[in-house]
Amino acid sequence: MRGYGKGQAPAFVHLHVHSAYSLLRGVCRPEDLVARAAEEGMPALALTDWGNLYAAVRFYRAAKEAGIRPLLGVQLPLLEGSGNHRGPRQDPPAIVLLAESETGYRRLLQLVSRAHDRVEEPAIPWEEAAERPEGLLLLTGGREGPVDRALAGGDPDAARRWMARFVEHFGAERVFVELQDDGSPRSALGHYRLAALAREFGAAPVATADVHYLSPGDARLAEVVRAVRLGETLGRSPERAGEVRYFASSEEMARRFAHLPEALSRTVEVSERCRVELSLGRLLLPSFDVPPGMTAEEWLRQLCERGVEERFGVPVGRWGREYRERLEKELDIIARMGFADYFLIVWDFMRFSHERGIATGPGRGSAAGSLVAYLLRITDVDPVRHGLLFERFLNPERVSMPDIDIDFEYERRWEVIDYVSRRYGRDRVAQIITFGTMAAKAAIRDAGRVMGLPPSLIDRVAKMIPNALGITLDQALAEQPALAQQYERDERVRTLIDAARGIEGLPRHTSTHAAGVVIAPSALTDYVPVQRAADGGVVTQYDMASLEAVGLLKMDFLGLRTLSIIERTRELASRRLGRPAVIDENFRDAETYALLSRGDTDGCFQLESAGVKQVLRELKPNQFEDLVAVISLYRPGPMEQIEEFIRAKHGQSPVHYPHEDLRPILEDTYGIIVYQEQIMQIASRMAGFTLGQADVLRRAVGKKKREVLLEQRDAFVSGCVARGYDETLAREVYDLIVRFADYGFNRSHAVAYAVLSWRTAYLKAHYPAEFLASLLTAAMTSTDKVAQYVEDACRRGIEVLPPSIQESEGEFIVTSDGAIRFALGAVKHVGVAAVQAILEAREKGPFRSLEDFLARVDHRACHRRTVEALIRAGAFDGFGQSRRWLLNRLDHLGGAASGVQLGLFDETALAPAEDLPDDEGEKIRDEKELMGVTFTGARVYIRLPKGSGRRELANLRDVLARHPGTWTVRLYEPDRRQVRELDGRWRVRGSPELVREVEALLGPGSIVYHLT
C-alpha cells in the first residue's frame, strides 16, 4: 500500500466505479478496471454498477487474482418522492451502498433484487433501502445523489432532510458524503459546503471520481454509449459539462483534493472496513424430501432396484454380474461425493414428465454414461450395452458438480420448469440471465445513428460486414477488401468504424438463457441477486459462470422439437392404423438402414445436411455403431478421418491397431480414435490408470498445456512400462492420444443423439406420411421448409391435399387413405385463435356455404383478412364457386369482421350476378405467397427411358387417362434432352397409385411431383 512518504502520492481507493455492466452507462470490462487499479498500486477497488450486481462475482475473482481487495457495492436508484430533485433527462437520484461484511453483502442481494421487481427501471423506495442497514456503508452518491441534487436545485433544507434520514438509519459512522471534482473552481467551493454538511450530521466526507471509463481519451466513447442508451444524437462536446468520469490516478486525485486531504485518505479507511469474503467453490445442493426413516442414499438405491425390474424384468439378485458391479460402483461414488440428492431431484422432475406424457430425450452429454441415470429413467441409453463410462460423467478424482442436461419436447418444457418451481418453492428456482452484446453490425448501426451520419452510409457499411456468427469488425476489415478500402479512403467510414469498435462487444441488454434453470437450497436471494424477466419470470443476475463459482445447482431444461415430431408421428400413425406405432429399439431394422444408406434423411435428427447425406451414401451404415461414428466424425477436424473410416469399413484399406491389446477398444472404429472414452480406455488398459485418472489425462491433453503434457506423458509411459509394454510403443501411443485429443468426441453424447437419429429415420422409413406431416407441422412458420418437405412427400408418391375448411385441422394431418392434408395454421394470416374458432364451429357440422361459415365462426377471432387468406389459398374451393366469386361475395356481405346477422337478409339478393372465372396465374401467385407451395400450379415430371417410342408414349397416356385431374404433366426425353408439356387433356391428379403405375411402366424414380 502506498503511504505518504516523500515522492509518493497519498494512498487512494476508488469507491464509486461503473463497469460496462451498468448497461450503456459504463464502458469498462471489470478485468480492465482491476488491471488499472493494480497498475496504480491501489490496495483495493470498489465496483458499484447502476442498480445491479451483474458483474460482482466476475469482478471479485479478478480482483482476488490480482491481489487487490474487492469492495462489492451498488449504486442504488431511489424511487421518486418528497425532496427528490430530478431533471427531465436525469436518472432517479441514487445512493452508493458498499458491503462492509457478509451480512451487508446478503442485504445487497436482497435490495438489488427488490429494486428489480420493477421491470421498466430498477429503483427502490428509501424506506425499503433503510431497512436492516447492518453491514452496509452508505455514500451519498455524488452528483447523482439526492443530497447533491437538492443543493444544486437550491434546496438546502431538502439536502439536510436527506442527511438526517441517512444518519438516523445507518448511523453517522457509516455515512459518507461524496465529494466529486470536475476541475472547476466551483468544485472546491462545493466541497467545503458538502464537508460542512457532513460535519453538521457527524458524518465524514470522502473523495470519489464516479468512474465510467478508463482514460480521458475514452470520453467520446462514453458519450456514444450514453447516446445509444438515451436514443440521442451526439453533441459537439466530447464530455458533458461537469462530468469528468475517468479512472483518475492517486496522484491526480491528490491534486484535486489538496484542499481536503482527509477526504482522500478516508477512501483507504473505508476500504479497510469492507471485508467481504465470498464462499466460492462450495456446492450448494438442495436436499430432497425422502420417505421417513430413510437417507437420500438409501432411497436412491431403492429406486435403482425398482428400475432394474422395470428395465430388465428381473430382480437385482438375478441381474448380470457386470451390471450389479457397475451399479454398486456408481452408487458408492455418488454417495461419497454427496450427490444422492442431486440424482433424486432430477429423477423427480423426470418422473413428473413421464406421468404427464411429456416426451424426454434419451440423454445428452456425458450423463448417458450413468447406469443409475438409466435405471431412474433420466436417460434412455443402456451404458453397459453401449460401452459408456461413468467416470466421463462423474469423476471421483476431480470433484465437480454433475451436469445432467435434459431434452424435453419443445412445447411442454415450461410445464416441467413450473413443476420444479412449485416443488421446491418459487423463491428458490429461477432461470439464468444472459447478456446481449453489441455485435459488429449492430455496433455500426448504433454508432452511426448517434453520430448523425446519413442512413444510406450506415446501411452501406453494415451490409459490407459478412453475416457470419461472431464476426468482429477487425475480422470484417481483414476479410473484406472493399470495406478496408472504404475505411482507408472515406473519413466518415473510418470515424464510424472506429466509434463502432469502441462499443462492439459491450453488454447492451439482459436476456434469459434458453435452457438454464437454477435451484437453491433456500431463498435464492441468500446467494444471488434476481430480477424480473420481460415475461414476468424470475432470472438470476449472475450469469452461468458466476453461478457455478457460487456453487448453485444449475440444470439445462432444453426444448427439442425433434421429440415433438417423434411423438406426433407416432400419434398420427396409431390413429390411422388403429394400433401403437412401435419403433425398433434393437437397431436391426433393414428398411431403416436402407433409408440411411440412400442419404434419404431430410428431417432426420442430426442427419439433414448435404454433407452428412453424402457420408451416409458412401458409408452405407448397417449397424448402430456406424450411426454413432457419423455423428461424432462429421465436425471440423474429425472430418479428416471420414474417408479413412469409410475405406476401412468396406475393406478397401487395412485396419491398424497400435497394439493388439487395443483391438477391443478400437475395433468398432476401425483402429481410429473417434471418442474421448477410447482415450480413457487406452490409458486404463495400457498404463493401468483408473478410469478417474484416465479422465484427468483426457482433460489435460485436451488443454495442450506444455507442462501438463510432459507430466502426463511421464505418468503414462511409466505406467505402460510397469505393465510390460515397450517404452517406445508407450510414447507412440501417447503421441496418438495427444493427436486425437482435439478430435475425440463424447461417445455418451453421440450414442444418445444417435438414438434420436435412429428413431426419426425409422419413423420416416415405416410411417413416411405421418413423419412428413409432423415435420410440416414443426416447420409451419417457414415457407421454405414447408416447400422442402412437401417436395419430399411428392417424391415418395404421398399425396398432399390443399387446405380445406371442412377437413383441415390446425396442424398437418394424415387422412385415412394416407394423404397429407395441408394445415389451416400453415396459411399466412391464419392464427391460432382463428383455427380454434373454425374447429369449434365445425364440431356442430360441416359448413354449407360462405354465408354459413361467416354466421357460425366467431368474427372476433376469424376476421376479414383471415377469411380472405383462406379463400385465396383454396380452403373454400369445396363449395364449387370460383375464388373471385367468393371474394366478391365477401365484399357484399361486409366481411366477417362486421358481424352481420345474415339471417335478417335475403342472401341471394346480395350474391354476385354470376360466377367469375379465376385467373390461373393469380391463383398460383396467391398460393405460393400464402403457403409456400401451389396446388393449382402443381406439376408432374415424368422421365422417359432412353430409346422410348410411340408404344411407351401410348401406354403412358393410358395410365394418365386413368388419373384425370388438374396437375400439369411434363415429359423429359433424354434422347432429345428436352422437356415438353402435355396439353390439358393429360392433366392428372397426383396420387400414390399414379406413382406406382408410372414406375411399373417406366422404372423406379421415373416420376416426380413439384408443388413449388
Short mmCIF file of C-alpha atoms in Angstrom, two decimals, residues 385-386 583-589 593 624 758:
data_model
loop_
_atom_site.label_atom_id
_atom_site.label_comp_id
_atom_site.label_asym_id
_atom_site.label_seq_id
_atom_site.Cartn_x
_atom_site.Cartn_y
_atom_site.Cartn_z
CA ARG A 385 -24.61 -52.28 -23.65
CA HIS A 386 -23.07 -49.30 -25.46
CA ILE A 583 -40.01 -48.26 -33.02
CA ASP A 584 -37.32 -50.94 -33.24
CA GLU A 585 -35.02 -50.11 -30.30
CA ASN A 586 -32.69 -53.03 -31.09
CA PHE A 587 -31.34 -51.11 -34.09
CA ARG A 588 -31.66 -54.01 -36.54
CA ASP A 589 -34.30 -52.80 -38.99
CA TYR A 593 -30.53 -48.86 -42.78
CA PHE A 624 -25.89 -48.72 -34.97
CA TRP A 758 -32.34 -43.78 -35.48
#
